[in-house]
Each structure stands twice: as C-alpha cells, then as structure tokens.
Coordinates of C-alpha atoms in Angstrom, one line a residue:
Chain G
X1 CA -34.6 127.0 245.0
X2 CA -35.3 129.3 242.1
X3 CA -32.6 132.0 241.7
X4 CA -34.8 134.6 239.5
X5 CA -33.9 137.2 241.5
X6 CA -30.6 139.1 241.5
X7 CA -28.0 137.1 243.8
X8 CA -24.9 138.5 245.2
X9 CA -22.2 136.0 244.8
X10 CA -19.7 135.7 247.7
X11 CA -16.8 134.5 246.1
X12 CA -16.5 135.9 242.7
X13 CA -17.6 133.9 239.8
X14 CA -18.6 130.4 240.2
X15 CA -18.7 130.9 243.9
X16 CA -20.2 128.3 245.9
X17 CA -22.2 130.3 248.3
X18 CA -24.8 132.6 246.9
X19 CA -26.3 135.3 249.0
X20 CA -29.9 135.7 248.1
X21 CA -30.3 138.8 249.8
X22 CA -33.6 140.0 247.8
X23 CA -35.2 136.3 248.8
X24 CA -34.6 137.1 252.3
X25 CA -36.2 140.5 252.4
X26 CA -38.7 139.2 250.2
X27 CA -39.7 136.4 252.8
X28 CA -38.5 138.2 255.9
X29 CA -41.8 138.2 257.6
X30 CA -43.1 134.8 256.3
X31 CA -39.9 133.4 257.9
X32 CA -40.3 135.3 261.0
X33 CA -43.7 133.7 261.6
X34 CA -42.8 130.3 260.2
X35 CA -39.9 130.4 262.6
X36 CA -41.3 131.5 265.7
X37 CA -44.1 128.7 265.3
X38 CA -41.3 126.1 264.6
X39 CA -38.9 127.6 267.1
X40 CA -41.6 127.0 270.0
X41 CA -41.2 123.4 269.5
X42 CA -37.5 123.7 270.0
X43 CA -38.1 125.9 273.1
X44 CA -40.3 123.4 274.8
X45 CA -37.9 120.4 274.1
X46 CA -35.2 122.6 275.2
X47 CA -36.7 123.4 278.6
X48 CA -36.3 119.4 279.2
X49 CA -32.5 119.6 278.4
X50 CA -32.0 122.6 280.6
X51 CA -34.1 121.7 283.7
X52 CA -32.2 118.2 284.0
X53 CA -28.7 119.8 283.3
X54 CA -29.8 122.2 286.3
X55 CA -30.2 119.6 288.8
X56 CA -27.7 117.1 287.4
X57 CA -25.1 118.7 285.4
X58 CA -26.1 116.1 282.9
X59 CA -27.1 116.6 279.3
X60 CA -29.8 114.0 278.8
X61 CA -29.1 113.0 275.2
X62 CA -31.7 110.6 275.4
X63 CA -34.3 113.5 275.7
X64 CA -34.6 113.4 271.8
X65 CA -36.3 109.8 272.2
X66 CA -38.5 111.2 274.9
X67 CA -40.0 113.6 272.0
X68 CA -40.3 110.8 269.4
X69 CA -42.1 108.6 271.8
X70 CA -44.6 111.6 272.4
X71 CA -44.9 111.9 268.6
X72 CA -45.7 108.3 268.0
X73 CA -48.2 108.4 271.2
X74 CA -49.9 111.4 269.7
X75 CA -50.2 109.6 266.3
X76 CA -51.6 106.2 267.7
X77 CA -54.0 108.1 269.7
X78 CA -55.2 110.0 266.5
X79 CA -55.4 106.8 264.8
X80 CA -57.1 105.0 267.7
X81 CA -59.7 107.6 267.5
X82 CA -60.4 106.6 264.1
X83 CA -58.5 108.9 262.0
X84 CA -56.5 108.0 259.0
X85 CA -53.8 109.7 256.8
X86 CA -55.2 111.5 253.7
X87 CA -57.6 114.3 253.3
X88 CA -58.3 116.4 256.3
X89 CA -61.9 115.6 257.6
X90 CA -64.5 118.1 258.0
X91 CA -64.8 118.4 261.9
X92 CA -66.7 120.9 264.2
X93 CA -64.4 123.0 266.3
X94 CA -65.2 121.5 269.4
X95 CA -64.1 118.0 267.9
X96 CA -61.0 119.4 266.8
X97 CA -60.2 120.8 270.2
X98 CA -61.1 117.7 272.0
X99 CA -59.0 115.5 269.8
X100 CA -56.0 117.5 269.9
X101 CA -56.4 117.8 273.7
X102 CA -56.6 114.3 273.9
X103 CA -53.8 113.3 271.4
X104 CA -51.5 115.9 273.4
X105 CA -52.6 114.6 276.9
X106 CA -51.3 111.1 275.8
X107 CA -48.3 112.2 274.2
X108 CA -47.6 114.5 277.4
X109 CA -48.1 111.3 279.7
X110 CA -46.3 108.7 277.5
X111 CA -43.3 111.2 277.0
X112 CA -43.2 111.9 281.0
X113 CA -43.4 108.4 281.7
X114 CA -40.7 107.3 279.3
X115 CA -38.5 110.0 280.9
X116 CA -39.0 108.9 284.4
X117 CA -38.3 105.3 283.1
X118 CA -35.1 106.3 281.2
X119 CA -33.9 108.2 284.4
X120 CA -34.4 105.1 286.6
X121 CA -33.0 102.6 284.4
X122 CA -30.0 104.4 282.4
X123 CA -29.0 106.9 285.4
X124 CA -30.0 106.2 288.7
X125 CA -28.0 103.0 289.1
X126 CA -24.9 104.8 287.9
X127 CA -25.4 107.7 290.1
X128 CA -25.8 105.3 292.9
X129 CA -22.2 104.1 292.1
X130 CA -20.9 107.7 291.6
X131 CA -20.0 106.9 288.0
X132 CA -18.1 109.5 286.3
X133 CA -19.9 111.9 284.0
X134 CA -18.7 110.3 281.0
X135 CA -20.4 107.2 281.6
X136 CA -23.8 108.8 281.7
X137 CA -23.2 110.1 278.3
X138 CA -22.6 106.9 277.1
X139 CA -25.8 105.3 278.7
X140 CA -27.7 108.1 277.3
X141 CA -26.6 107.5 273.6
X142 CA -27.4 103.7 274.4
X143 CA -30.9 104.5 275.8
X144 CA -31.3 106.6 272.8
X145 CA -30.5 103.8 270.2
X146 CA -32.6 101.2 272.1
X147 CA -35.9 103.2 271.9
X148 CA -35.2 104.3 268.3
X149 CA -34.5 100.8 267.2
X150 CA -37.6 99.9 268.8
X151 CA -39.6 102.1 266.7
X152 CA -37.4 101.0 263.6
X153 CA -38.1 97.5 264.1
X154 CA -41.8 97.9 264.7
X155 CA -42.7 100.9 262.2
X156 CA -39.9 100.7 259.7
X157 CA -37.6 103.3 258.2
X158 CA -40.4 105.4 256.3
X159 CA -42.4 108.0 257.8
X160 CA -45.6 107.7 258.8
X161 CA -48.0 109.2 256.6
X162 CA -49.4 112.5 258.1
X163 CA -52.9 112.1 259.9
X164 CA -54.3 115.7 260.1
X165 CA -57.4 116.8 261.7
X166 CA -57.0 120.7 261.5
X167 CA -57.0 122.4 258.2
X168 CA -54.1 125.3 258.0
X169 CA -56.2 128.3 257.5
X170 CA -54.7 131.9 257.2
X171 CA -56.0 134.1 260.2
X172 CA -54.5 137.5 259.6
X173 CA -51.2 139.0 257.9
X174 CA -48.3 140.6 259.8
X175 CA -46.5 142.9 257.2
X176 CA -47.9 140.4 254.2
X177 CA -47.0 137.4 255.9
X178 CA -50.0 135.1 256.4
X179 CA -50.4 133.7 260.0
X180 CA -52.4 130.5 260.2
X181 CA -54.6 129.1 262.8
X182 CA -52.2 126.2 263.4
X183 CA -49.2 128.7 264.1
X184 CA -51.2 130.8 266.6
X185 CA -52.6 127.6 268.5
X186 CA -48.8 126.2 268.6
X187 CA -47.4 129.5 269.8
X188 CA -49.7 130.5 272.2
X189 CA -50.0 126.9 273.5
X190 CA -46.1 126.7 273.8
X191 CA -45.8 130.1 275.4
X192 CA -48.7 129.1 277.8
X193 CA -46.9 125.8 278.7
X194 CA -43.7 127.7 279.4
X195 CA -45.3 130.3 281.8
X196 CA -46.5 127.4 283.7
X197 CA -43.2 125.6 283.7
X198 CA -41.6 128.8 284.9
X199 CA -44.2 129.3 287.5
X200 CA -43.9 125.9 288.9
X201 CA -40.1 126.1 289.1
X202 CA -40.3 129.6 290.7
X203 CA -43.1 129.8 292.7
X204 CA -44.1 126.3 294.1
X205 CA -42.6 124.4 297.0
X206 CA -41.7 121.4 294.6
X207 CA -40.0 123.8 292.4
X208 CA -38.1 125.6 295.0
X209 CA -37.0 121.9 295.7
X210 CA -35.7 121.7 292.2
X211 CA -33.9 125.0 292.5
X212 CA -32.1 123.8 295.7
X213 CA -31.0 120.9 294.4
X214 CA -29.7 122.6 291.4
X215 CA -27.9 125.3 293.4
X216 CA -26.7 123.3 296.3
X217 CA -27.5 119.4 296.6
X218 CA -26.0 118.9 299.9
X219 CA -27.5 122.0 301.8
X220 CA -31.0 120.9 300.0
X221 CA -30.6 117.5 301.4
X222 CA -29.9 119.3 304.8
X223 CA -33.3 121.1 304.6
X224 CA -35.0 117.9 303.8
X225 CA -35.4 117.7 300.1
X226 CA -35.4 114.1 298.7
X227 CA -33.1 114.7 295.8
X228 CA -34.0 111.5 294.0
X229 CA -37.6 112.6 294.3
X230 CA -36.6 116.1 292.8
X231 CA -34.4 114.1 290.0
X232 CA -37.7 112.2 289.0
X233 CA -40.0 115.0 289.1
X234 CA -37.3 117.0 286.8
X235 CA -37.2 114.2 284.3
X236 CA -41.1 114.0 284.5
X237 CA -41.3 117.6 283.7
X238 CA -38.9 117.8 281.0
X239 CA -40.8 114.7 279.4
X240 CA -44.2 116.0 279.6
X241 CA -43.1 119.6 277.8
X242 CA -41.2 117.2 275.2
X243 CA -44.7 115.6 274.6
X244 CA -47.0 118.6 274.2
X245 CA -43.9 119.6 271.8
X246 CA -44.0 116.3 269.9
X247 CA -47.9 117.3 269.0
X248 CA -46.9 120.9 267.9
X249 CA -44.3 119.2 265.8
X250 CA -46.6 116.8 263.9
X251 CA -49.1 119.7 263.3
X252 CA -46.5 121.6 261.3
X253 CA -44.3 119.2 259.6
X254 CA -45.2 118.1 256.1
X255 CA -45.1 114.4 256.7
X256 CA -45.6 112.0 259.6
X257 CA -43.3 111.1 262.6
X258 CA -40.4 108.6 261.7
X259 CA -38.3 106.6 264.3
X260 CA -35.0 108.8 263.9
X261 CA -37.1 111.9 263.7
X262 CA -35.9 112.9 267.1
X263 CA -32.3 113.0 266.2
X264 CA -31.6 116.5 264.5
X265 CA -34.7 118.0 266.4
X266 CA -33.0 116.8 269.6
X267 CA -29.9 118.6 268.7
X268 CA -31.5 121.7 267.5
X269 CA -33.4 121.8 270.8
X270 CA -30.0 121.2 272.6
X271 CA -28.6 124.0 270.6
X272 CA -31.5 126.1 271.7
X273 CA -30.8 125.3 275.2
X274 CA -27.1 126.4 274.8
X275 CA -27.8 129.2 272.8
X276 CA -30.3 130.7 275.4
X277 CA -27.9 129.7 278.3
X278 CA -28.4 126.1 279.5
X279 CA -29.6 125.8 282.8
X280 CA -32.1 128.9 282.3
X281 CA -35.7 128.5 281.6
X282 CA -36.0 132.0 279.9
X283 CA -33.0 131.0 278.1
X284 CA -34.6 127.9 276.4
X285 CA -37.7 129.9 275.3
X286 CA -35.5 132.9 273.8
X287 CA -32.9 130.2 272.3
X288 CA -35.8 127.9 270.7
X289 CA -37.4 131.0 269.2
X290 CA -34.4 132.6 267.7
X291 CA -32.9 129.2 266.4
X292 CA -36.3 128.6 264.6
X293 CA -36.3 131.9 263.2
X294 CA -32.5 132.3 262.4
X295 CA -32.5 129.0 260.5
X296 CA -35.5 130.2 258.3
X297 CA -33.3 133.4 257.4
X298 CA -30.5 131.4 256.5
X299 CA -32.5 129.0 254.5
X300 CA -33.8 132.0 252.4
X301 CA -30.3 133.8 252.4
X302 CA -28.3 130.7 251.4
X303 CA -30.4 127.8 250.2
X304 CA -32.4 125.0 251.5
X305 CA -29.4 122.8 251.9
X306 CA -27.7 125.4 254.4
X307 CA -30.7 125.4 257.0
X308 CA -28.9 123.2 259.4
X309 CA -25.4 124.6 258.8
X310 CA -26.9 128.2 259.7
X311 CA -28.4 126.7 263.0
X312 CA -24.9 125.3 264.3
X313 CA -22.8 128.3 263.0
X314 CA -25.3 130.6 265.2
X315 CA -24.3 128.2 268.1
X316 CA -20.7 128.5 267.6
X317 CA -20.5 132.3 266.8
X318 CA -22.6 133.1 270.0
X319 CA -20.6 130.7 272.1
X320 CA -17.3 132.3 270.9
X321 CA -18.5 135.7 272.2
X322 CA -20.8 134.5 275.3
X323 CA -19.8 130.9 276.2
X324 CA -22.6 131.0 278.7
X325 CA -25.3 131.4 276.0
X326 CA -27.3 134.6 275.7
X327 CA -28.9 134.8 279.0
X328 CA -26.3 132.7 281.0
X329 CA -26.7 129.8 283.2
X330 CA -29.1 130.7 285.9
X331 CA -31.0 127.7 287.2
X332 CA -28.1 127.1 289.5
X333 CA -27.2 130.9 290.3
X334 CA -29.3 133.7 289.7
X335 CA -33.1 133.7 289.7
X336 CA -34.4 131.7 287.0
Chain Q
X1 CA -33.0 110.5 328.2
X2 CA -30.7 112.1 326.0
X3 CA -32.2 113.7 322.6
X4 CA -29.0 112.7 320.7
X5 CA -26.9 110.0 321.4
X6 CA -23.8 108.8 319.4
X7 CA -22.4 105.4 320.4
X8 CA -19.0 104.2 318.9
X9 CA -19.6 106.2 315.7
X10 CA -16.8 105.5 313.2
X11 CA -17.0 107.1 309.8
X12 CA -14.6 106.9 306.8
X13 CA -14.0 108.8 303.8
X14 CA -12.9 106.1 301.3
X15 CA -9.9 104.3 303.2
X16 CA -9.3 106.9 305.4
X17 CA -11.0 106.8 308.9
X18 CA -12.4 110.5 309.8
X19 CA -14.1 109.3 313.0
X20 CA -13.3 106.5 315.4
X21 CA -15.5 105.3 318.1
X22 CA -17.1 108.8 319.0
X23 CA -19.6 108.8 321.5
X24 CA -21.6 111.7 323.1
X25 CA -25.0 112.9 324.1
X26 CA -26.9 115.9 323.7
X27 CA -29.8 116.4 326.4
X28 CA -32.8 118.1 325.7
X29 CA -32.5 122.1 326.3
X30 CA -28.6 121.7 326.1
X31 CA -26.0 123.6 324.5
X32 CA -23.4 121.2 323.7
X33 CA -20.1 122.3 321.7
X34 CA -17.4 120.4 319.7
X35 CA -14.2 122.1 319.6
X36 CA -11.1 120.9 317.9
X37 CA -8.4 121.8 314.9
X38 CA -9.0 121.8 311.3
X39 CA -9.3 118.3 310.3
X40 CA -10.2 116.9 313.8
X41 CA -13.6 115.5 312.5
X42 CA -16.0 118.2 313.8
X43 CA -17.6 118.6 310.5
X44 CA -17.7 115.2 309.9
X45 CA -19.4 114.4 313.2
X46 CA -22.2 117.2 311.8
X47 CA -22.7 115.4 308.7
X48 CA -22.8 111.9 310.1
X49 CA -25.8 113.1 312.4
X50 CA -27.5 114.8 309.5
X51 CA -27.1 111.7 307.3
X52 CA -25.0 113.3 304.7
X53 CA -22.3 110.6 305.4
X54 CA -22.7 107.1 306.3
X55 CA -21.6 105.3 309.5
X56 CA -18.9 102.6 309.0
X57 CA -20.0 101.3 312.7
X58 CA -21.4 102.5 315.6
X59 CA -25.1 103.9 315.8
X60 CA -27.0 107.4 316.5
X61 CA -30.1 107.7 318.5
X62 CA -32.5 110.5 318.3
X63 CA -35.4 111.1 321.0
X64 CA -34.5 107.1 321.6
X65 CA -34.9 105.9 318.1
X66 CA -32.1 104.5 316.0
X67 CA -31.6 106.8 313.0
X68 CA -28.4 105.5 311.8
X69 CA -29.8 104.3 308.4
X70 CA -32.3 106.7 308.0
X71 CA -32.3 109.1 304.9
X72 CA -30.8 112.4 305.6
X73 CA -34.0 114.2 304.3
X74 CA -36.2 112.3 307.0
X75 CA -33.8 113.3 309.7
X76 CA -35.0 116.9 309.0
X77 CA -38.7 115.6 309.3
X78 CA -37.8 114.0 312.8
X79 CA -36.7 117.4 314.0
X80 CA -32.9 117.6 313.1
X81 CA -31.9 120.6 311.1
X82 CA -28.5 121.9 310.5
X83 CA -26.6 125.4 309.5
X84 CA -23.9 124.0 307.4
X85 CA -20.2 124.8 307.2
X86 CA -19.8 127.4 304.8
X87 CA -23.6 128.5 305.2
X88 CA -24.9 126.6 302.0
X89 CA -27.0 129.9 301.4
X90 CA -28.8 129.1 298.3
X91 CA -27.3 131.8 295.8
X92 CA -30.3 132.3 293.4
X93 CA -32.9 132.3 295.9
X94 CA -33.9 135.5 297.7
X95 CA -33.7 135.7 301.5
X96 CA -37.3 134.9 301.9
X97 CA -37.0 132.1 299.6
X98 CA -34.1 130.8 301.7
X99 CA -36.0 130.8 304.9
X100 CA -38.8 128.9 303.1
X101 CA -36.5 126.1 302.3
X102 CA -36.2 125.7 306.0
X103 CA -39.9 124.7 306.3
X104 CA -39.7 122.5 303.3
X105 CA -40.6 119.5 305.1
X106 CA -43.2 121.0 307.5
X107 CA -46.9 120.2 307.4
X108 CA -48.0 123.3 309.7
X109 CA -47.9 125.9 307.2
X110 CA -50.3 128.1 309.3
X111 CA -47.6 128.5 311.7
X112 CA -45.1 129.4 309.2
X113 CA -45.7 133.0 309.1
X114 CA -45.3 133.3 312.9
X115 CA -41.6 131.7 312.5
X116 CA -40.9 134.3 309.8
X117 CA -41.5 137.0 312.6
X118 CA -39.5 135.1 314.9
X119 CA -36.5 134.9 312.7
X120 CA -37.0 138.4 311.5
X121 CA -36.9 139.5 315.1
X122 CA -33.7 137.6 315.8
X123 CA -32.1 139.0 312.5
X124 CA -33.8 142.4 311.9
X125 CA -31.1 142.8 309.1
X126 CA -32.7 139.8 307.2
X127 CA -36.3 141.7 307.4
X128 CA -34.4 144.7 305.6
X129 CA -33.1 142.3 303.0
X130 CA -35.8 139.8 302.4
X131 CA -36.0 140.2 298.7
X132 CA -32.3 140.3 298.0
X133 CA -30.6 137.2 296.3
X134 CA -28.7 135.1 299.0
X135 CA -25.5 135.5 296.6
X136 CA -25.5 139.1 296.9
X137 CA -25.1 138.9 301.1
X138 CA -22.2 139.5 303.1
X139 CA -20.7 136.7 304.9
X140 CA -22.3 137.7 308.2
X141 CA -25.4 138.0 306.6
X142 CA -25.4 134.5 305.0
X143 CA -24.7 133.2 308.4
X144 CA -27.9 134.7 309.5
X145 CA -29.6 133.3 306.8
X146 CA -28.1 129.7 307.3
X147 CA -29.3 129.9 311.1
X148 CA -32.5 131.5 310.6
X149 CA -33.4 128.8 307.8
X150 CA -32.5 126.1 310.1
X151 CA -34.8 127.8 312.8
X152 CA -37.4 127.8 310.1
X153 CA -37.8 124.0 310.3
X154 CA -38.6 124.3 314.1
X155 CA -36.0 121.8 314.7
X156 CA -35.8 119.9 318.2
X157 CA -32.0 119.8 317.4
X158 CA -30.2 122.6 315.8
X159 CA -26.8 121.9 314.5
X160 CA -24.5 124.8 313.7
X161 CA -21.2 124.0 311.9
X162 CA -18.6 127.0 312.4
X163 CA -21.1 129.6 312.7
X164 CA -18.5 132.3 313.4
X165 CA -16.1 131.1 310.5
X166 CA -14.9 134.2 308.4
X167 CA -17.1 136.7 310.0
X168 CA -16.1 140.3 311.2
X169 CA -15.6 140.3 315.2
X170 CA -18.7 142.3 315.9
X171 CA -20.8 139.8 313.9
X172 CA -18.9 136.9 315.9
X173 CA -20.3 138.7 319.3
X174 CA -23.8 138.9 317.6
X175 CA -24.0 135.6 316.6
X176 CA -22.9 133.8 319.8
X177 CA -25.4 135.9 321.4
X178 CA -28.1 134.9 319.3
X179 CA -27.2 131.3 319.8
X180 CA -27.7 131.6 323.7
X181 CA -31.0 133.3 322.8
X182 CA -32.1 130.4 320.6
X183 CA -31.1 128.0 323.1
X184 CA -33.0 129.9 325.7
X185 CA -36.3 129.9 323.6
X186 CA -36.2 126.1 323.8
X187 CA -34.2 125.0 321.0
X188 CA -31.5 122.1 321.7
X189 CA -28.1 123.2 320.4
X190 CA -25.2 121.3 319.0
X191 CA -22.6 123.8 318.1
X192 CA -19.1 123.1 316.3
X193 CA -16.4 125.9 316.6
X194 CA -13.0 126.9 316.2
X195 CA -13.8 129.9 318.3
X196 CA -13.2 127.7 321.6
X197 CA -13.2 130.6 324.1
X198 CA -16.7 131.8 323.0
X199 CA -18.1 128.5 322.5
X200 CA -17.0 126.8 325.8
X201 CA -18.0 130.1 327.6
X202 CA -21.7 129.5 326.3
X203 CA -21.9 125.6 326.4
X204 CA -23.3 123.6 328.9
X205 CA -21.2 120.7 328.1
X206 CA -18.3 120.4 325.6
X207 CA -16.1 117.7 324.0
X208 CA -12.6 118.2 322.3
X209 CA -11.9 116.3 319.1
X210 CA -8.5 115.3 318.2
X211 CA -7.8 113.2 314.9
X212 CA -11.5 111.9 314.9
X213 CA -11.5 110.9 318.7
X214 CA -12.9 112.7 321.6
X215 CA -9.8 113.4 324.1
X216 CA -11.4 115.3 326.8
X217 CA -15.1 116.3 327.9
X218 CA -16.7 118.3 330.6
X219 CA -18.7 121.3 331.3
X220 CA -17.8 124.5 329.2
X221 CA -16.3 125.9 332.5
X222 CA -14.1 122.9 333.2
X223 CA -12.7 122.9 329.6
X224 CA -12.2 126.7 330.0
X225 CA -10.1 125.9 332.8
X226 CA -8.4 123.0 331.6
X227 CA -4.3 123.6 331.1
X228 CA -4.2 121.7 327.9
X229 CA -7.2 123.0 326.4
X230 CA -6.0 126.4 327.2
X231 CA -2.6 125.7 325.6
X232 CA -4.1 124.2 322.4
X233 CA -7.2 126.0 321.9
X234 CA -7.3 129.4 323.7
X235 CA -3.9 130.6 322.7
X236 CA -2.8 130.7 326.4
X237 CA 0.7 129.4 327.2

C-alpha cells in the first residue's frame, strides 16, 4: 500500500502500526459498499452455523467445506455449460441470468446434500451413542479435512482460474463510491435469501419444529416433533444457504476457488455468527455485514496485512463487553 | 378393553432401576391418577408411556396395539399427548405458537380453529395473552399453556405430570376443576400428582407408587379412606 498521504504513527518514530486515517476517510464509502457485498457472503454462511448451533448446541466446523463444495459445484457447472477462464464473454442479460441461476441452483443442491451427508456420517452415529460434545468437534475437523483433501488430490493446490460470465459495471454512486451490478445482485439476493430463511424458521410448521427443538428438545418430541428429521432439515437449510453464498463469493473474488478456500472464510463466517449472537438469525445477517465492512475499514486504516487481524480483534472486543454477541443468543430463547 | 395398558414395565436410568414391573391400565373415559413421593417413579412412568425413556422389559399397549418400541413422536400421532412436569413451555414462542405446537402432527388443519376456541374457552387467560412469549408468563399461565397445548393434539389419552406443582392455591383449584371438565368433554386422563387429596377426589381409579412399584390400587374414594394412604400422603395422623 502506498503511503503518500500523511500518516499518523502510533508508537512514535519507527512504530510498527501506521494509522492511515486519511486513506480510511478517502475510501470510507467504497469500503462500506465493498464490505456490505462481501459481508453478505459471511452472513449466508453464518446462518448455517447459527441454525445448527440452535438445534444441536454444536458448532459445525465442517460447514466451511460445505461452502467449498458449493463453490466447486458452481465452477464445474459453468465449465459444463461451456464457459472457460479468460475474458468475460458477451452474453445477453437473459443468458447471464439463466446461467447464474443454474450455477447457483447446482451449488445450493450440492452444498445442501453434502451438509446432510456430513451430518449423517459424522454426527448422527455419535449422537446415537450420547458422545460428549468434544468428540463432535474432532469428527467435524476430521470430516473437514477429508473433504478438503479430496479437492486437493483431484484439483491440486493452485486456485482455479476464475470463470466469469458477468462483467462488473458501475451502476450508480453512493457518496462518490461506485456500486457495481455484481454488488447489487449479491446484496439483494443475499438479503432475499435471509428473508426466506427467517420466514421459514418463524412462520412455517417445519420452522416451528426447528425452534421447538432449539428451545426444548424433550418437549418438542412430546409434541410429536421428529428430532432427527428436524436436525437433517437444519443441516439442509444451512447447506443450501452456503451453496448460494459460494456463488456470490466466486462472483466477487479475483481468482477462482481453491481446495482450502473455505478455511478462512468459514472462520470469518463463524466469527460473524458469534459477533451477531450465535443461534440468532438476525445476528448472523448483522454480524456478517458488520464484519465485511469492518475488515475493509481496518485494511484501509492499518494496511492489507491487518485485514484478518481486525476481523478477529473486533470479535474479541465485542465479546469482552457482550459475551452473547450483539443481538444475543435467541433461537433458543426469545423470538428469532 | 383398556385404552392404555402397562404390563410388567421396568425402566432403568443407567444401572439404577427406576420402575420395577409396573402394571396398570386406563380405560376409555377414565381419570386415573398416580400418587407417590418424590422419586417414586411417577414421572418415569409418564416418560416411558410417551416414549422418552426406553423400557428394559415389559410392554405398553395402546388401543390394543403394542407401542413399546414405537418412536416417541409417532405415539403422539396415535393419540397420546403429555403436559410434562415443569410445563415445558417453549419460552421463545408466543402462547399461540406454543398451542400450535400441540397440533404439529395433526392432518385435519380445518378443525384447528375450533380447537383454539375450545382451549381459549377453557383458559380465557390464554386468549388475553395469545401474543405474549411463553417465557414471560407466570407459572400458572404456563401450566395452562402446557395443558392447552396437549389438548390441541386432540389426544385420546392426556398425560398430565404434576399440573399443580409450584402453583398458587387458587390456581391449583382452577387447574383441577379444568381437568374434570376436560374429562367430561370425553378425554381420558392419566394424572400424576403430589397433591394427593385433590387428585384422588377427582380420579375414578388410583395407584400409589413407592420406589418404583405400585403398592396400592383402588378407586379414588377407596384410597382417600385408606389409613396408610392418609398417613403417608394426605398428612393425616
């Protein structure tokens, strides 16, 4: 990063943290716009962590791989449709929409199925035997590695070259910051998906089943709720949302998907879930968007190398003052 | 034929035997009560009937069919619904949503509105609080939710586990009055109570549980008059 602008030095001369306040001011609005668009990816993935935590009191650390499966699925779909890495082709709007929808649908189905299979293979047998919660953590990490290494072995260590079918084009400006077509699509679609997920959990019979299991599993069973089916449904919903997030991720990152691409993103999405209040659907959305924006501000203020540090420093700071996250844990207690 | 029949039901918590060879039956239209001290196995019996606890041996027949190994959620479909000990109100759901949970397994959605009316007629208080979160209700109101919710399942057999526990005296009277009313409307009731006097005076038949076994059985009136029951459970020397 070029420091042509005046910099404030934190620790006197030769300090190792430079606070580049002018750059932050300069890029404030573009950082905000970019952060919201990228943060909506975190938000959708965070929903998966939060839903599963709500019904099982378990952080599904294999969820990051569910996301990667979605990214590869979207990539292979576009490849299968005849698109190749390189210059973005000229396509009609209809063709772009159709192809994106198709890639998104395949990604959602693939992620949803993998999430359900992971639950069945890695968690259900343990639940049947009443294993302690630490064991679930280990199998989650194990399952995570298995999926990751499958992609490593078959696709190698280098990121795929990105396949693009939609050219980024500025649509309008917010306080001088350009907002692109891609950012609008991603933001609108992510919020729409969140609204659907929220409506599903809060207003449908199956959603009530999810909330019942989250709030009181034994009584839920006494009311005729099949807990195993609710757990499966929860993993499915979380997986489907992660698949959609994967497509939005591919539309925004400079390179293509890579075998371990879920690791950092998964941890950030988990951070977003905790930040907003794990087990809380609104918290996942808020946490995701907030994290996306905050790490952009941090990058401008402190330099690119500090991006991830800012994300986690924010998490630690908020948890020191509000251990339940900004909105608190609520799938289990109050109305979501 | 009995609606519910337990024969030689034995249940263990780990290695500890909580119920040994319990046999009892509930006929259609009856109120049957189980009384006993803390830890006698009353709640264990209820949980075994609902399928939350597995049987070590013995069997449970419902409507003539063996349900001993049937999944708990499917027993609700068959017509057994429980208002559990401690009420089990879903704290983050409104009163209305809690009641909705009672009809989770029901297929006849068109009759649900009428059942809401029935529950609200039994518990006018719940009608006033229908949009309030379950977690913010008083103990008595939560008990109304728990009973009303079980009724929403239109059960053939209603299991009530300690409906008077922790309630103010005026609520206790009201709850017992409503139990009789529910029974008169045609629902068979199996009632577990510590409040033995009230329970016995409203039950057709009753059993006394002591350390996991039934030690006495009879009509409610018979047990009310039984000297040993009087001494142990009715506080009469």
